[in-house]
Structures are given as C-alpha cells and as structure tokens.
Amino acid sequence: MTKQTRHAIWDKTVECMPRDQLRDLQNRRLRALIKRVYANVPFYRDKMHATGVTPGDVKSVEDLPKLPFTDKTDLRDNYPFGLFAVPQSQIVRIHASSGTTGKPTVVGYTANDIDMWSELMARSMSAAGVTNQSIVQVAYGYGLFTGGLGAHYGAERIGASVIPMSGGNTQRQVMLMQDFGTTTIACTPSYAMVLGEAIRDMGIPLSNLKLQSGVFGAEPWTEGTRKRLETLLGISAQDIYGLSEIMGPGVSMECPWQAGMHIWEDHFVPEVLDPDTGKPLPFGQQGELVFTTLTKEGLPLLRYRTHDLTVLDPMPCGCGRTHVRMRKLVGRTDDMLIIRGVNVFPSQVEGVLGSLPGVSPHFLMVVNTKNNMDTLEIRVELTREMMSDTVREIEDLQKRISGSVSSVLGLHAEIRLSPPGSLPRSEGKAKRVLDERKRE
C-alpha cells in the first residue's frame, strides 16, 4: 500500500516527545511504581527482600535488571487476585485469559486503568486512520478476552461509530459491512482472511464496500499475510499488539509507515532479553520481549516475560513518533517446536507460504513420532485457481514448497496439498500446530 501521511496523531505532545524527555518521564513513573508495589503487593515485596533490593535502589530505567521477573506462572500461583495492588472496592473490571493450559490469568482494572486503556487504544486506532467519521466493526471476541472491549472503548474515545459484532457469524458480518458502511474492521488476521474469502466467494465487489483499514492483532502474522489481506479486502492492514496481563490490545501499534509497532513508552518500559540467560540485549538483537507497566493501578507488573520474540528499533520513524518500535513477532518461546533438535516456529512456515503463488494462507503443521524420530507434515491449502492447473504443475508446486520449507527450517517436512476450504478456519486465534508426539 502507498504510505499515507494524512493520518492524525492522537496526542502529538506525548507521541512525538523528545527521547530524553520521554526517559525522564519513565524514570519518574518507575520510581513511583516501585514504591507502590513494594507497599501494596506482598509478592513483590518478598521477591525484592529475597534479592536485597529496596525501592531506593531503583532510580531509573537502567536499574531494571535489579528487579525480579514476573511470569504467567506467578499470576496463576496467586490466582485470582493475589497480585492486585489496590483494594477490591477499587477494581471496576476483571478480564481473564482462556485458561486452556490451567488456571486463567486474571487482570483487574481500576477506573483510571480503563481510562488509560481507552486513551492508548484511541492513540493506536488513530494511527490506522480511524477518526470521528469512521465506522468501526469490532470482530474481536467480547467477554473475558480483552480484544473486543479494548477496541470498542478506543474507537468510542475517538468518536467513531462502533459496531460491536464480536467474532463469528461471518455472513452477518459481511452483510453489516455493506449495510452500515464499515470503514475499519478490527479482528484477528486469520479471521480477517475468513471474512475476505467470504466476500470474494459471495461475489461482492470491493467497490460495494467502504472498507479503508484493518486493525489486526492477537496472533503473529507475516508481511505475506499483510499483502494478501490488503489485496483481498482493499485496505491498509495495520498490526496491533497487546496482551491481557499488560493491558490488552494497544500496548503498541503500527503507524502508516508499517515499519514496526510503536510501543507507548510513557506507560510501558520494554526490554529484550536472551530467553535462555535472562540477560538484556541491545537494540537490534532478537530476543524475548519483557514489559514493566508504569501507570497501571490494579495489576502493575515488574519485568513481565511475554515469551514473544522480537527486535526493538529506536531509530526515528517517518511518521514523527519517537516511541521505540518493535518488529513483527517471530513467534513465542512457548510456541517454538523442537523437531529433531531444530527450533521451528509456525511463523517461518507462514512466511514461506506467503511468498509462493498457488497456495492459500491456511496451513497446519502436524508433528508426530515414527520409529523414535520426530516427523513434520505440513498440510497446505491450494487456491481455487491452482486447482484448475495440471497434475504436473501441482506436483511442481509441491516440490517448490518442500524445497523452500527445508531451506528455511533446516529440516525436511512432508508436504500434503489440500483442496480449497478443506483446512479448519478460526473465528479467533488460528490453530497452526497439531503436536501428536505425546500420544506415542
């Protein structure tokens, strides 16, 4: 897409603040945060005692390595409200993760937290071109999941008209896009692909829609997926990042330059660490993303390990914003597969498939064990156009996929081609991996 400069900056004073001033603001807020959690959260007070750290030892962001890490297990061990820093009477909203691998992680918000979240989502959605003239269709899930209400409150803060659709009911989603004149769609990139395919299969010309932009997050996605979505829906596709434990969506957001997501550093201090040693890495090196929340009242977190892998880029951005950018996620340390000693991420496969004609973005990695050796099968869905080609052309495509995947992953994978529409679709986060090794 052509880079757009017309997008308004929601809060130019903060978003374009000189970096020395931004660091001074972070340092002041960090000192206040440490005093608050030390006084009000026994978990952190005990951890700091164990390492011999007192609030007076933390004077600036440079002192963050003195502080303990927080992990998802800490939230689960203190389930449900053990890490809250305010009395229950001040908690006005509770969200929680799905809890598919055990107890859910519970997040509490004060009225000020909700206000701050709405403001940061307004910042983020403005970067995607949302204005008070926009009609925003929110197809993230509503409920305990933070996506739906996060996008909803941000769009309302801007003054946009909000359609609170939630996920699913694809035919109705498309109908309302047409009837209500939706200008921005907010959902996961995998569900956006489902919507785009439905629009195409229903024979609806893009000229019948008023879509201009998409705000897509909650799962990693590649540049190849961006190009497909922009073509399929006729939009500018913007990446948004967040996680419930830190706030929800709107922790960082792409600007029109699409060159990484600006982390709102006046509220969150990012670090990138070596995931094995926990040692901080310099800008430009890939590692695990860690956040310290500066302003959250209900659930402030120190050095929260997200397990997301990325690179931080502090270079000036053409949009004028000064906040550091994070590149698109490579994957998660806990999503990483180890197959025959090789580290494999689903995003690597998505990147390969996105560069090849004739295949859809839908795929499934099936890991199993045969004769005590790990095996990888990748089920790849063909496009409708490819199905009209000859058997020889399809076989050639299969060989190209196999060669490209082997080159990128560093191991052989069995490629199974599937007809269009045969692989499962998702109304939320896409399921890319089926690991059956535990059944052996």
Short mmCIF file of N, CA, C and O in Angstrom, two decimals, residues 37 77 84 117 169 230 234 261 265 315 321 325 338 377 428:
data_model
loop_
_atom_site.label_atom_id
_atom_site.label_comp_id
_atom_site.label_asym_id
_atom_site.label_seq_id
_atom_site.Cartn_x
_atom_site.Cartn_y
_atom_site.Cartn_z
N VAL A 37 4.26 -0.82 44.45
CA VAL A 37 4.15 -2.28 44.51
C VAL A 37 4.81 -2.83 45.77
O VAL A 37 4.36 -3.83 46.35
N ASP A 77 -0.14 -18.73 40.21
CA ASP A 77 0.12 -19.14 41.60
C ASP A 77 -0.59 -18.22 42.59
O ASP A 77 -0.88 -18.63 43.73
N PHE A 84 -3.09 -8.09 42.88
CA PHE A 84 -3.72 -6.79 42.78
C PHE A 84 -3.08 -5.83 43.78
O PHE A 84 -2.74 -6.22 44.91
N TRP A 117 -6.40 2.85 29.28
CA TRP A 117 -6.50 1.87 28.20
C TRP A 117 -7.27 2.46 27.02
O TRP A 117 -6.84 2.34 25.87
N ASN A 169 -20.24 -15.62 12.99
CA ASN A 169 -21.41 -15.22 12.21
C ASN A 169 -20.97 -14.45 10.97
O ASN A 169 -21.38 -13.30 10.74
N GLU A 230 -4.51 -7.03 2.30
CA GLU A 230 -4.71 -5.74 1.65
C GLU A 230 -5.32 -5.91 0.27
O GLU A 230 -6.15 -5.11 -0.16
N GLY A 234 -8.95 -4.81 0.08
CA GLY A 234 -8.78 -3.46 -0.45
C GLY A 234 -8.53 -2.43 0.63
O GLY A 234 -9.07 -1.32 0.59
N MET A 261 5.85 -1.67 15.23
CA MET A 261 4.80 -1.15 16.10
C MET A 261 5.40 -0.26 17.18
O MET A 261 6.28 -0.69 17.93
N GLU A 265 5.76 4.14 25.25
CA GLU A 265 6.76 4.06 26.31
C GLU A 265 6.47 4.98 27.50
O GLU A 265 7.14 4.86 28.53
N MET A 315 15.32 3.80 16.05
CA MET A 315 15.60 4.81 15.03
C MET A 315 14.37 5.69 14.77
O MET A 315 13.23 5.23 14.90
N ARG A 321 6.60 10.01 15.22
CA ARG A 321 6.53 9.46 16.58
C ARG A 321 7.94 9.04 17.02
O ARG A 321 8.71 8.52 16.22
N ARG A 325 10.09 1.20 18.32
CA ARG A 325 9.25 0.26 17.58
C ARG A 325 9.69 -1.17 17.81
O ARG A 325 10.89 -1.45 17.95
N ILE A 338 10.59 -28.00 18.89
CA ILE A 338 11.92 -28.57 18.69
C ILE A 338 11.74 -29.91 18.01
O ILE A 338 11.20 -30.85 18.59
N GLU A 377 4.78 -32.96 9.20
CA GLU A 377 3.95 -32.89 8.00
C GLU A 377 3.28 -31.52 7.97
O GLU A 377 2.76 -31.06 8.99
N GLY A 428 -11.22 -16.83 15.89
CA GLY A 428 -10.34 -16.10 16.80
C GLY A 428 -8.91 -16.34 16.38
O GLY A 428 -8.53 -16.11 15.24
#
